[in-house]
């Protein structure tokens, strides 16, 4: 008789247990918009030969060993059980065909955002949408459980299935990220360095204390984007996307001397306040907070999967994330650029704060004393007590293809948590794709999209006026 525990392999990381608990069951969804209809006959060979071998977790389930520890157990994968091909009602009206399928596509995405994958099978699914929409001839949706890895890991997995459309033998490349040098330390004398260290210490303690209070005691105000009730993760949501010019974002970045991430955060925060003002003018100065997911790997771009799986790698596979709580600036000033300056200041301060590490140490202690369910509840409350969940990723700068199917667009979102409004952003070619996940019937997604576009226009105009 084979001992089941001999098949059990690596332990599940703490974050993996947090994201797959009775409190949280979180997923990452990746969307590939293809320029031509996808050849469904290629699906199983691609999964067997390309996708499943990427990482052992794609052919493993989470089980509890004889000592009560959660571990990844290797199982036999049946690819056909993980492929979903929906059937939409057929139409003979070619002029309205794409619009009709857009509606069916939206309804289908809404339905799968809340469905949980079976726990007795590897925690992923592939949805093949063979119908055309306004943005694609066909669409492939990757539904990946957050316990498998964070956005960086899962995006690396997705990109490893793709190739450059112009030359499949060349690797995909990504925007370079210059090293962030601390000019304060480079140009100041010893006394000023000491003062900065002391300031950083007290700032870290303040951040740590405010995070604890925010998680356990204080909630954001009820606003047109925050429902404020427990259990909202079970409500239906709607997914909508906006395409922004990356060149335009970079022009704003260059004018203001900040990062692309600062500009994107400023645009999102300003757009949210414009929406609040339009829906309820009193809430434009309400207390609202965004939870920003931060990749803690000290790297400038994606590494190969072989590099990621080396023990000494700086970009190990898994969940290497932390959360920053950023106050959303209030709409009390006439200059829209203030939203970028405030975002830049807060993100820089919190990035260099030890508060993030102190929160991590506290979570580790809670894990040892009370177990993963207790920590998952803390994460749940952190997200539930805030108004917006924000995450962004960097995509390739060349056109991609999947088995000779050119990829027109790429976007992603997260689901399964108590966030009322989720905003995710990814770059691809010269486009930034912003995805809004909103509560159906509570947030007017059309008006919110309009406010986001207005935010970009007003911020760009204000930035171009700077000499």
Short mmCIF file of C-alpha atoms in Angstrom, two decimals, residues 13-458:
data_model
loop_
_atom_site.label_atom_id
_atom_site.label_comp_id
_atom_site.label_asym_id
_atom_site.label_seq_id
_atom_site.Cartn_x
_atom_site.Cartn_y
_atom_site.Cartn_z
CA UNK A 13 3.66 29.03 2.18
CA UNK A 14 1.86 31.12 4.82
CA UNK A 15 0.48 33.44 2.13
CA UNK A 16 -0.71 30.41 0.16
CA UNK A 17 -2.69 29.34 3.23
CA UNK A 18 -4.06 32.85 3.80
CA UNK A 19 -5.37 33.09 0.24
CA UNK A 20 -7.05 29.65 0.39
CA UNK A 21 -8.86 29.71 3.70
CA UNK A 22 -12.44 29.78 4.93
CA UNK A 23 -12.18 33.59 5.03
CA UNK A 24 -10.38 34.26 1.75
CA UNK A 25 -10.43 32.33 -1.51
CA UNK A 26 -8.63 34.60 -3.93
CA UNK A 27 -7.97 34.21 -7.68
CA UNK A 28 -6.02 36.03 -10.36
CA UNK A 29 -7.62 36.20 -13.82
CA UNK A 30 -5.50 36.83 -16.91
CA UNK A 31 -7.19 37.72 -20.22
CA UNK A 32 -5.57 37.22 -23.64
CA UNK A 33 -7.37 38.90 -26.55
CA UNK A 34 -6.42 37.13 -29.79
CA UNK A 35 -6.43 38.67 -33.25
CA UNK A 36 -7.71 35.46 -34.89
CA UNK A 37 -10.04 32.65 -33.74
CA UNK A 38 -8.24 30.21 -31.45
CA UNK A 39 -7.73 26.65 -32.68
CA UNK A 40 -9.34 24.69 -29.83
CA UNK A 41 -7.55 21.49 -30.88
CA UNK A 42 -4.28 23.06 -29.67
CA UNK A 43 -5.54 23.56 -26.12
CA UNK A 44 -4.70 20.18 -24.56
CA UNK A 45 -1.26 19.84 -26.23
CA UNK A 46 -0.34 23.36 -25.06
CA UNK A 47 -1.43 22.58 -21.51
CA UNK A 48 0.46 19.26 -21.42
CA UNK A 49 3.65 20.43 -23.09
CA UNK A 50 3.90 24.09 -22.07
CA UNK A 51 1.65 25.20 -19.19
CA UNK A 52 1.59 22.30 -16.70
CA UNK A 53 5.40 21.72 -16.71
CA UNK A 54 5.98 25.40 -15.74
CA UNK A 55 5.73 24.72 -12.02
CA UNK A 56 4.96 21.65 -9.85
CA UNK A 57 2.05 23.53 -8.24
CA UNK A 58 0.12 23.35 -11.52
CA UNK A 59 -0.05 19.57 -11.02
CA UNK A 60 -0.55 19.58 -7.24
CA UNK A 61 -3.34 19.97 -4.71
CA UNK A 62 -3.24 21.35 -1.18
CA UNK A 63 -3.52 18.64 1.50
CA UNK A 64 -2.95 18.42 5.24
CA UNK A 65 -0.18 16.01 6.29
CA UNK A 66 -0.12 13.77 9.38
CA UNK A 67 1.34 16.62 11.45
CA UNK A 68 -1.46 18.98 10.48
CA UNK A 69 0.71 21.02 8.07
CA UNK A 70 -0.59 22.10 4.65
CA UNK A 71 1.53 20.79 1.78
CA UNK A 72 1.43 20.51 -2.00
CA UNK A 73 0.66 16.96 -3.13
CA UNK A 74 1.53 15.84 -6.65
CA UNK A 75 -1.47 14.41 -8.55
CA UNK A 76 -2.28 13.25 -12.06
CA UNK A 77 -3.63 16.13 -14.11
CA UNK A 78 -6.42 15.62 -16.63
CA UNK A 79 -6.21 18.76 -18.81
CA UNK A 80 -9.68 18.27 -20.27
CA UNK A 81 -11.16 18.74 -16.77
CA UNK A 82 -9.57 22.19 -16.53
CA UNK A 83 -10.71 23.50 -19.93
CA UNK A 84 -14.04 25.33 -20.10
CA UNK A 85 -15.56 26.22 -23.50
CA UNK A 86 -18.84 28.09 -23.05
CA UNK A 87 -21.58 28.07 -25.67
CA UNK A 88 -23.26 31.40 -26.40
CA UNK A 89 -26.55 31.66 -28.32
CA UNK A 90 -25.89 31.89 -32.05
CA UNK A 91 -26.88 34.93 -34.09
CA UNK A 92 -27.35 35.47 -37.82
CA UNK A 93 -27.24 39.26 -37.63
CA UNK A 94 -23.62 40.03 -38.54
CA UNK A 95 -23.96 43.78 -37.92
CA UNK A 96 -24.82 43.27 -34.23
CA UNK A 97 -22.87 40.05 -33.74
CA UNK A 98 -19.90 41.52 -31.91
CA UNK A 99 -22.03 43.71 -29.65
CA UNK A 100 -24.24 40.74 -28.80
CA UNK A 101 -21.29 38.54 -27.91
CA UNK A 102 -19.81 41.38 -25.86
CA UNK A 103 -22.85 41.18 -23.60
CA UNK A 104 -22.68 37.39 -23.36
CA UNK A 105 -18.94 37.61 -22.70
CA UNK A 106 -19.48 40.14 -19.90
CA UNK A 107 -22.17 37.97 -18.28
CA UNK A 108 -19.94 34.90 -18.52
CA UNK A 109 -16.98 36.67 -16.90
CA UNK A 110 -19.26 37.89 -14.10
CA UNK A 111 -20.31 34.29 -13.43
CA UNK A 112 -16.80 32.80 -13.26
CA UNK A 113 -15.39 35.55 -11.06
CA UNK A 114 -17.27 34.09 -8.08
CA UNK A 115 -17.05 30.37 -8.82
CA UNK A 116 -14.50 28.40 -6.80
CA UNK A 117 -12.31 25.73 -8.36
CA UNK A 118 -12.53 22.19 -6.83
CA UNK A 119 -10.02 21.61 -4.03
CA UNK A 120 -9.37 17.99 -5.11
CA UNK A 121 -7.83 19.17 -8.40
CA UNK A 122 -4.99 21.59 -9.20
CA UNK A 123 -6.21 25.12 -8.56
CA UNK A 124 -6.52 26.53 -12.08
CA UNK A 125 -8.84 26.66 -15.08
CA UNK A 126 -8.61 27.81 -18.69
CA UNK A 127 -11.69 29.34 -20.33
CA UNK A 128 -11.71 29.43 -24.14
CA UNK A 129 -14.12 32.03 -25.56
CA UNK A 130 -14.38 31.28 -29.26
CA UNK A 131 -16.79 34.13 -30.02
CA UNK A 132 -15.74 37.55 -31.36
CA UNK A 133 -16.09 40.72 -29.33
CA UNK A 134 -15.26 44.33 -30.08
CA UNK A 135 -11.67 43.80 -28.89
CA UNK A 136 -10.84 40.28 -30.03
CA UNK A 137 -11.64 37.49 -32.47
CA UNK A 138 -11.40 35.08 -29.51
CA UNK A 139 -10.36 35.33 -25.86
CA UNK A 140 -8.52 33.01 -23.49
CA UNK A 141 -9.05 33.46 -19.75
CA UNK A 142 -6.55 32.02 -17.26
CA UNK A 143 -8.14 31.52 -13.82
CA UNK A 144 -5.34 30.89 -11.33
CA UNK A 145 -5.70 30.55 -7.57
CA UNK A 146 -3.71 33.12 -5.60
CA UNK A 147 -2.29 30.28 -3.47
CA UNK A 148 -0.26 29.22 -6.53
CA UNK A 149 1.64 32.51 -6.53
CA UNK A 150 1.35 36.28 -6.69
CA UNK A 151 0.78 38.38 -9.79
CA UNK A 152 4.48 38.42 -10.63
CA UNK A 153 4.76 34.61 -10.50
CA UNK A 154 1.54 33.98 -12.38
CA UNK A 155 2.34 36.59 -15.02
CA UNK A 156 5.73 34.92 -15.54
CA UNK A 157 3.90 31.63 -16.01
CA UNK A 158 1.51 33.15 -18.52
CA UNK A 159 4.28 34.88 -20.46
CA UNK A 160 6.28 31.65 -20.64
CA UNK A 161 3.46 30.21 -22.77
CA UNK A 162 3.81 33.09 -25.24
CA UNK A 163 6.42 34.13 -27.77
CA UNK A 164 7.37 37.17 -29.78
CA UNK A 165 5.12 37.52 -32.81
CA UNK A 166 7.95 38.84 -35.01
CA UNK A 167 10.53 36.21 -34.02
CA UNK A 168 9.63 33.33 -31.66
CA UNK A 169 13.33 32.59 -31.09
CA UNK A 170 13.93 35.94 -29.41
CA UNK A 171 12.90 36.46 -25.75
CA UNK A 172 10.23 38.94 -24.76
CA UNK A 173 11.60 42.17 -23.34
CA UNK A 174 10.17 44.58 -20.78
CA UNK A 175 10.53 48.26 -19.90
CA UNK A 176 13.72 48.81 -17.94
CA UNK A 177 13.37 50.12 -14.41
CA UNK A 178 16.28 52.30 -13.31
CA UNK A 179 17.63 51.62 -9.82
CA UNK A 180 16.04 53.79 -7.18
CA UNK A 181 18.89 55.71 -5.64
CA UNK A 182 18.32 57.49 -2.39
CA UNK A 183 19.64 60.94 -3.22
CA UNK A 184 19.07 62.06 0.34
CA UNK A 185 21.71 59.65 1.59
CA UNK A 186 24.04 60.22 -1.30
CA UNK A 187 24.39 63.96 -0.85
CA UNK A 188 23.96 64.64 2.87
CA UNK A 189 26.50 64.64 5.67
CA UNK A 190 26.55 62.27 8.62
CA UNK A 191 24.38 64.50 10.84
CA UNK A 192 21.68 64.79 8.19
CA UNK A 193 21.80 61.02 7.59
CA UNK A 194 21.26 60.47 11.30
CA UNK A 195 18.30 62.87 11.27
CA UNK A 196 16.82 61.02 8.30
CA UNK A 197 17.26 57.68 10.08
CA UNK A 198 15.50 59.03 13.18
CA UNK A 199 12.72 60.48 11.02
CA UNK A 200 12.35 57.16 9.21
CA UNK A 201 12.17 55.33 12.55
CA UNK A 202 9.33 57.45 13.91
CA UNK A 203 7.56 57.38 10.53
CA UNK A 204 7.78 53.58 10.53
CA UNK A 205 6.33 53.35 14.02
CA UNK A 206 3.52 55.70 12.96
CA UNK A 207 2.78 53.64 9.84
CA UNK A 208 2.79 50.44 11.88
CA UNK A 209 0.42 51.88 14.48
CA UNK A 210 -1.96 53.37 11.93
CA UNK A 211 -2.08 50.08 10.01
CA UNK A 212 -3.01 48.18 13.18
CA UNK A 213 -5.73 50.70 14.01
CA UNK A 214 -7.03 50.69 10.43
CA UNK A 215 -7.19 46.91 10.35
CA UNK A 216 -8.86 46.38 13.70
CA UNK A 217 -10.78 49.54 14.61
CA UNK A 218 -11.37 52.20 11.94
CA UNK A 219 -13.21 51.82 8.65
CA UNK A 220 -13.35 54.13 5.64
CA UNK A 221 -16.45 56.28 5.25
CA UNK A 222 -19.42 54.90 3.32
CA UNK A 223 -19.22 56.43 -0.16
CA UNK A 224 -20.44 55.76 -3.73
CA UNK A 225 -17.55 53.26 -4.09
CA UNK A 226 -17.69 51.60 -0.66
CA UNK A 227 -20.66 49.46 0.34
CA UNK A 228 -19.35 48.84 3.86
CA UNK A 229 -20.98 45.51 4.67
CA UNK A 230 -19.39 42.13 5.35
CA UNK A 231 -19.96 39.44 2.76
CA UNK A 232 -19.73 41.70 -0.30
CA UNK A 233 -17.35 39.18 -1.90
CA UNK A 234 -20.46 37.07 -2.64
CA UNK A 235 -22.16 39.87 -4.58
CA UNK A 236 -22.06 39.99 -8.39
CA UNK A 237 -19.49 42.23 -10.01
CA UNK A 238 -18.91 43.70 -13.47
CA UNK A 239 -15.59 43.90 -15.31
CA UNK A 240 -14.81 46.81 -17.63
CA UNK A 241 -11.56 48.05 -19.14
CA UNK A 242 -10.02 51.32 -20.32
CA UNK A 243 -7.07 51.64 -22.72
CA UNK A 244 -4.67 54.51 -21.98
CA UNK A 245 -1.75 55.77 -24.05
CA UNK A 246 1.53 54.75 -22.40
CA UNK A 247 3.31 57.55 -24.26
CA UNK A 248 0.90 60.08 -22.75
CA UNK A 249 1.53 58.68 -19.26
CA UNK A 250 5.28 58.92 -19.84
CA UNK A 251 4.94 62.55 -20.93
CA UNK A 252 3.24 63.34 -17.62
CA UNK A 253 5.93 61.35 -15.78
CA UNK A 254 8.75 63.30 -17.47
CA UNK A 255 7.12 66.66 -16.79
CA UNK A 256 6.63 65.94 -13.10
CA UNK A 257 9.80 63.93 -12.45
CA UNK A 258 7.95 61.02 -10.84
CA UNK A 259 7.39 57.35 -11.75
CA UNK A 260 4.81 55.82 -14.08
CA UNK A 261 3.32 54.14 -10.99
CA UNK A 262 2.91 57.55 -9.30
CA UNK A 263 1.12 58.93 -12.36
CA UNK A 264 -1.20 55.92 -12.61
CA UNK A 265 -2.06 56.11 -8.90
CA UNK A 266 -2.74 59.84 -9.20
CA UNK A 267 -5.01 59.30 -12.21
CA UNK A 268 -6.96 56.57 -10.41
CA UNK A 269 -7.34 58.56 -7.18
CA UNK A 270 -8.43 61.72 -9.03
CA UNK A 271 -10.87 59.73 -11.17
CA UNK A 272 -12.37 58.15 -8.04
CA UNK A 273 -12.85 61.56 -6.40
CA UNK A 274 -14.46 62.94 -9.57
CA UNK A 275 -16.88 59.99 -9.51
CA UNK A 276 -17.63 60.56 -5.83
CA UNK A 277 -18.31 64.24 -6.47
CA UNK A 278 -20.65 63.44 -9.35
CA UNK A 279 -22.59 60.79 -7.40
CA UNK A 280 -22.63 62.54 -4.02
CA UNK A 281 -20.82 65.86 -3.64
CA UNK A 282 -20.48 65.47 0.13
CA UNK A 283 -18.24 62.39 -0.28
CA UNK A 284 -15.53 64.18 -2.27
CA UNK A 285 -13.79 64.93 1.05
CA UNK A 286 -14.64 61.64 2.78
CA UNK A 287 -11.98 59.50 4.44
CA UNK A 288 -11.08 56.89 1.83
CA UNK A 289 -8.07 54.58 1.57
CA UNK A 290 -6.56 52.40 -1.14
CA UNK A 291 -4.79 49.12 -0.48
CA UNK A 292 -1.89 48.95 -2.93
CA UNK A 293 -0.36 45.52 -3.49
CA UNK A 294 3.43 45.79 -3.52
CA UNK A 295 5.87 43.30 -5.04
CA UNK A 296 8.68 42.92 -2.48
CA UNK A 297 11.20 41.39 -4.90
CA UNK A 298 14.21 43.69 -5.36
CA UNK A 299 14.39 43.28 -9.14
CA UNK A 300 13.85 45.41 -12.22
CA UNK A 301 12.01 43.00 -14.52
CA UNK A 302 10.77 39.47 -15.03
CA UNK A 303 13.24 36.61 -14.68
CA UNK A 304 13.04 33.29 -16.47
CA UNK A 305 11.13 30.50 -14.76
CA UNK A 306 14.35 28.51 -14.32
CA UNK A 307 15.91 31.47 -12.51
CA UNK A 308 12.82 31.97 -10.36
CA UNK A 309 12.89 28.38 -9.12
CA UNK A 310 16.50 28.46 -7.99
CA UNK A 311 16.77 28.63 -4.15
CA UNK A 312 19.20 31.57 -4.33
CA UNK A 313 17.02 33.58 -6.71
CA UNK A 314 15.90 37.07 -5.67
CA UNK A 315 12.57 36.51 -7.46
CA UNK A 316 11.48 33.18 -5.98
CA UNK A 317 8.21 31.73 -7.16
CA UNK A 318 5.34 32.23 -4.78
CA UNK A 319 3.67 35.11 -2.95
CA UNK A 320 6.25 37.82 -2.31
CA UNK A 321 3.84 40.66 -1.62
CA UNK A 322 2.96 43.23 0.95
CA UNK A 323 0.17 45.79 1.24
CA UNK A 324 0.47 49.56 1.45
CA UNK A 325 -2.46 51.58 2.80
CA UNK A 326 -2.50 54.88 0.88
CA UNK A 327 -4.98 57.64 1.83
CA UNK A 328 -6.87 58.88 -1.26
CA UNK A 329 -6.33 62.68 -1.48
CA UNK A 330 -9.49 64.72 -0.97
CA UNK A 331 -11.00 66.78 -3.77
CA UNK A 332 -10.53 70.09 -1.98
CA UNK A 333 -7.87 71.51 -4.29
CA UNK A 334 -8.30 72.77 -7.82
CA UNK A 335 -4.96 71.42 -9.13
CA UNK A 336 -5.35 67.80 -10.33
CA UNK A 337 -1.55 67.35 -10.22
CA UNK A 338 -1.81 67.40 -6.42
CA UNK A 339 -3.14 63.85 -6.65
CA UNK A 340 0.10 62.74 -8.31
CA UNK A 341 2.30 64.67 -5.88
CA UNK A 342 0.42 63.22 -2.91
CA UNK A 343 0.58 59.70 -4.35
CA UNK A 344 4.30 60.07 -5.01
CA UNK A 345 4.99 61.34 -1.50
CA UNK A 346 2.95 58.66 0.26
CA UNK A 347 4.26 55.74 -1.81
CA UNK A 348 7.89 56.84 -1.46
CA UNK A 349 7.52 57.34 2.29
CA UNK A 350 5.84 54.00 2.86
CA UNK A 351 8.24 52.13 0.57
CA UNK A 352 11.16 53.30 2.71
CA UNK A 353 9.28 52.73 5.96
CA UNK A 354 9.96 49.74 8.18
CA UNK A 355 6.23 49.64 8.88
CA UNK A 356 5.70 47.11 6.07
CA UNK A 357 8.30 44.79 7.61
CA UNK A 358 6.86 45.25 11.10
CA UNK A 359 3.42 44.27 9.80
CA UNK A 360 5.04 41.20 8.20
CA UNK A 361 6.66 40.23 11.50
CA UNK A 362 3.33 40.67 13.30
CA UNK A 363 1.59 38.44 10.74
CA UNK A 364 4.30 35.78 11.20
CA UNK A 365 3.76 35.92 14.96
CA UNK A 366 -0.02 35.69 14.53
CA UNK A 367 0.53 32.71 12.22
CA UNK A 368 2.57 30.85 14.85
CA UNK A 369 0.25 31.68 17.74
CA UNK A 370 -3.21 31.55 16.15
CA UNK A 371 -2.81 29.89 12.75
CA UNK A 372 -3.47 30.91 9.11
CA UNK A 373 -7.22 31.42 9.54
CA UNK A 374 -6.62 34.21 12.05
CA UNK A 375 -4.15 35.96 9.72
CA UNK A 376 -6.52 35.53 6.77
CA UNK A 377 -9.17 37.30 8.83
CA UNK A 378 -6.75 40.19 9.45
CA UNK A 379 -6.08 40.50 5.70
CA UNK A 380 -9.82 40.29 5.03
CA UNK A 381 -10.53 43.12 7.50
CA UNK A 382 -7.67 45.23 6.09
CA UNK A 383 -9.20 45.09 2.61
CA UNK A 384 -12.83 45.33 3.79
CA UNK A 385 -12.17 48.45 5.88
CA UNK A 386 -10.72 50.31 2.87
CA UNK A 387 -12.33 51.57 -0.34
CA UNK A 388 -10.13 50.46 -3.25
CA UNK A 389 -7.80 47.55 -4.00
CA UNK A 390 -5.07 48.43 -6.52
CA UNK A 391 -2.44 46.31 -8.26
CA UNK A 392 -0.31 46.84 -11.36
CA UNK A 393 2.06 44.76 -13.46
CA UNK A 394 4.52 45.42 -16.27
CA UNK A 395 3.96 43.68 -19.59
CA UNK A 396 6.15 43.15 -22.67
CA UNK A 397 6.97 45.86 -25.17
CA UNK A 398 6.76 43.58 -28.26
CA UNK A 399 3.67 42.01 -29.78
CA UNK A 400 3.12 38.49 -28.47
CA UNK A 401 1.63 35.35 -29.97
CA UNK A 402 0.25 32.10 -28.57
CA UNK A 403 0.94 29.20 -30.94
CA UNK A 404 1.00 31.65 -33.88
CA UNK A 405 -2.17 33.41 -32.69
CA UNK A 406 -1.26 37.14 -32.36
CA UNK A 407 -2.26 38.73 -29.05
CA UNK A 408 -4.04 42.07 -29.50
CA UNK A 409 -4.64 42.84 -25.81
CA UNK A 410 -3.74 41.75 -22.31
CA UNK A 411 -5.35 42.56 -18.96
CA UNK A 412 -5.94 41.01 -15.53
CA UNK A 413 -7.98 41.30 -12.35
CA UNK A 414 -8.27 39.72 -8.90
CA UNK A 415 -11.38 38.26 -7.27
CA UNK A 416 -12.47 36.49 -4.11
CA UNK A 417 -11.80 39.22 -1.54
CA UNK A 418 -14.05 41.79 0.13
CA UNK A 419 -12.90 44.70 -2.03
CA UNK A 420 -15.77 46.82 -3.36
CA UNK A 421 -13.71 48.39 -6.14
CA UNK A 422 -10.68 46.70 -7.67
CA UNK A 423 -8.44 48.58 -10.11
CA UNK A 424 -5.67 46.70 -11.92
CA UNK A 425 -3.28 48.03 -14.56
CA UNK A 426 -0.86 46.31 -16.94
CA UNK A 427 1.23 47.64 -19.82
CA UNK A 428 1.46 45.96 -23.24
CA UNK A 429 3.11 47.46 -26.30
CA UNK A 430 2.27 51.19 -26.02
CA UNK A 431 -0.94 50.76 -24.07
CA UNK A 432 -1.82 50.77 -20.39
CA UNK A 433 -4.91 48.62 -19.83
CA UNK A 434 -6.89 49.60 -16.75
CA UNK A 435 -9.44 47.08 -15.48
CA UNK A 436 -12.27 48.08 -13.14
CA UNK A 437 -14.04 45.40 -11.11
CA UNK A 438 -17.15 47.02 -9.65
CA UNK A 439 -20.15 45.89 -7.60
CA UNK A 440 -23.10 45.31 -9.88
CA UNK A 441 -26.01 47.62 -9.08
CA UNK A 442 -23.98 49.74 -6.64
CA UNK A 443 -21.23 51.35 -8.71
CA UNK A 444 -22.13 52.86 -12.10
CA UNK A 445 -19.27 51.41 -14.15
CA UNK A 446 -20.02 53.61 -17.19
CA UNK A 447 -19.85 56.80 -15.15
CA UNK A 448 -16.72 55.60 -13.32
CA UNK A 449 -15.00 54.89 -16.66
CA UNK A 450 -15.98 58.36 -17.87
CA UNK A 451 -14.48 59.94 -14.73
CA UNK A 452 -11.25 57.98 -15.18
CA UNK A 453 -10.93 59.23 -18.76
CA UNK A 454 -11.67 62.78 -17.60
CA UNK A 455 -8.98 62.39 -14.94
CA UNK A 456 -6.39 61.50 -17.59
CA UNK A 457 -7.37 64.49 -19.75
CA UNK A 458 -7.27 67.03 -16.91
#
